[in-house]
Short mmCIF file of C-alpha atoms in Angstrom, two decimals:
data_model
loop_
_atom_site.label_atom_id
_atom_site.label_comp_id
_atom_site.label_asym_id
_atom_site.label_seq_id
_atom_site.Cartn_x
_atom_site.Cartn_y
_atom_site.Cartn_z
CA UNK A 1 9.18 18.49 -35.72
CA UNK A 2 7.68 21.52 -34.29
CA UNK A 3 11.34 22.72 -32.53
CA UNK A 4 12.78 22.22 -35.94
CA UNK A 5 10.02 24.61 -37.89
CA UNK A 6 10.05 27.41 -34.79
CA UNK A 7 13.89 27.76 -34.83
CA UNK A 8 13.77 27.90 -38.77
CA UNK A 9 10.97 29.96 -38.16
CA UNK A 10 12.59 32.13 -35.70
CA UNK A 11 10.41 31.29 -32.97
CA UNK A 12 12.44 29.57 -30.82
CA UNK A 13 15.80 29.96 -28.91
CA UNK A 14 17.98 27.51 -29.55
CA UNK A 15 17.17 23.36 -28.87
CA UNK A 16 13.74 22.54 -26.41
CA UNK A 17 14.55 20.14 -23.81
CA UNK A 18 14.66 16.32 -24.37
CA UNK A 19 11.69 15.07 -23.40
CA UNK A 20 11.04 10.93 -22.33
CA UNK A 21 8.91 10.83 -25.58
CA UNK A 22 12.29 11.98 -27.34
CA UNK A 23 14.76 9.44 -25.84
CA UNK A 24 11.98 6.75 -26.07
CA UNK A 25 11.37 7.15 -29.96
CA UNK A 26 15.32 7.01 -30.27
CA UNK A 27 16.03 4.05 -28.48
CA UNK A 28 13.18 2.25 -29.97
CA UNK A 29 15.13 3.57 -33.58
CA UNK A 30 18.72 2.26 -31.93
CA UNK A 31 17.33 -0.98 -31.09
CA UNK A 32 15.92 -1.83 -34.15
CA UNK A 33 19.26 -0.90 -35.50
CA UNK A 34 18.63 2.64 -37.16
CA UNK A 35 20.48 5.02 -35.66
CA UNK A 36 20.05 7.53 -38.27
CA UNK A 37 16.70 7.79 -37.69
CA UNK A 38 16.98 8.05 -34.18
CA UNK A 39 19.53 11.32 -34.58
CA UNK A 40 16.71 12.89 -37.12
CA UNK A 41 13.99 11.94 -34.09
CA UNK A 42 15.82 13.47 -31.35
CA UNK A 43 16.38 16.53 -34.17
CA UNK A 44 12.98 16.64 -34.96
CA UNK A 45 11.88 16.76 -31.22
CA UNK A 46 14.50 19.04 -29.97
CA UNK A 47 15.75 21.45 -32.43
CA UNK A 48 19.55 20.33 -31.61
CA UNK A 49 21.98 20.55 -34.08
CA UNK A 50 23.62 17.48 -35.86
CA UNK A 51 26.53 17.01 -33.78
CA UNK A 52 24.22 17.15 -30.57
CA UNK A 53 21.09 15.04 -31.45
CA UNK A 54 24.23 12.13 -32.42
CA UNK A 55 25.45 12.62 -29.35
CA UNK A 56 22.65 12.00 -27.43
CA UNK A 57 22.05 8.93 -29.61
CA UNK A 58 25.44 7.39 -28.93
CA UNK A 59 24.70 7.77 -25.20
CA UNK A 60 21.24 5.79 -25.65
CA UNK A 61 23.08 3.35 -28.15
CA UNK A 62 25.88 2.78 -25.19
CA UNK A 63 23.83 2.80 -22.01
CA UNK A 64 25.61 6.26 -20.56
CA UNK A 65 23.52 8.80 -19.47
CA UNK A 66 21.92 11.24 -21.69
CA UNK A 67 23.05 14.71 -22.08
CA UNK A 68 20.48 16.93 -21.18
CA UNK A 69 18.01 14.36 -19.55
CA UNK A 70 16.57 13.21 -16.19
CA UNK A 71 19.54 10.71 -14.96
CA UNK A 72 19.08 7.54 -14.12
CA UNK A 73 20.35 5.73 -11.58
CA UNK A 74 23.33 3.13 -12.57
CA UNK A 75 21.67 0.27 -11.55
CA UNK A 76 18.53 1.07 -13.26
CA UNK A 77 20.73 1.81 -16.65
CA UNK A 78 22.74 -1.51 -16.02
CA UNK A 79 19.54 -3.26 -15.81
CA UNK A 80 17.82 -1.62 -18.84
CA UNK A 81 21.13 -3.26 -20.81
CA UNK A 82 20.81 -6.11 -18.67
CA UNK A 83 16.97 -6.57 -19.87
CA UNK A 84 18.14 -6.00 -23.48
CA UNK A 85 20.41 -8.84 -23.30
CA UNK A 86 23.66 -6.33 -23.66
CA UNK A 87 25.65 -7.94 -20.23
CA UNK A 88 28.81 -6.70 -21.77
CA UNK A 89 27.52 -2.90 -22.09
CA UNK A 90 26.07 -3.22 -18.44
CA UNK A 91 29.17 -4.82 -17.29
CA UNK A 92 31.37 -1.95 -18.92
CA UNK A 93 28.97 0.69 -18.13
CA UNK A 94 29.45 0.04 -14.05
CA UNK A 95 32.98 -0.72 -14.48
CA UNK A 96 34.01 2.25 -16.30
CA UNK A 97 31.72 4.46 -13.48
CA UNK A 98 32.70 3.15 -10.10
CA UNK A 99 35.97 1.74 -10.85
CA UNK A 100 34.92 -1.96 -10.12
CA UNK A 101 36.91 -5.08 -11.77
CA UNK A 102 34.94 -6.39 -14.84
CA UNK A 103 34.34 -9.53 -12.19
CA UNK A 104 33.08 -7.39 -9.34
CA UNK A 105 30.65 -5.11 -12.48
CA UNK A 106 29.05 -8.69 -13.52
CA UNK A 107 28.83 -9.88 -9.59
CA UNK A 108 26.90 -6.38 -9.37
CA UNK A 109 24.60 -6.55 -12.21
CA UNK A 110 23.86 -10.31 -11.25
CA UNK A 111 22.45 -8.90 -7.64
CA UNK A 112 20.06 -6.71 -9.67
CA UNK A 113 17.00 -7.54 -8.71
#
């Protein structure tokens, strides 16, 4: 909440980076299915505007990497959906980002270890 008061405040330029404790708190919010609350989180956190923190939130909601975050490897986000029993996303996910065959993504994501 504090990057929301400072840049109302006038004591802050513009959005703070996202921080793990950020994206955490959202996807926690998105996977107990309020995504609302995750966009005011990642607000609250960050300072970003509307269009920004739902941005972010759609890209935790669908597994793609997160604008203005660490990335992740693609295995490790195909087996964080994997883990959270979303196969389809994961299988998707790698397709859409190497160009595999929805066969060769779900060969892939069964190798995970």
């Amino acid at each position: 909440m504090a990057g929301l008061f400072d840049r109302l405040l006038g004591g802050s330029q513009g959005p703070t980076p996202l921080t793990e404790e950020a994206i955490d708190e959202a996807r926690l919010l998105i996977a107990e299915d309020k995504p609302i609350q995750a966009i005011k989180a990642i607000r609250e956190h960050t300072g970003m505007g509307l269009v920004e923190a739902k941005s972010v939130a759609d890209a935790i909601a669908e597994g793609r990497p997160v604008p203005g975050a660490p990335v992740a490897n693609l295995a490790d986000r195909a087996r964080e959906l994997r883990d959270q029993d979303r196969i389809a996303d994961a299988v998707r996910l790698v397709a859409t980002e190497t160009g595999m065959t929805e066969d060769e993504a779900a060969r892939f994501i069964g190798s995970l270890d």
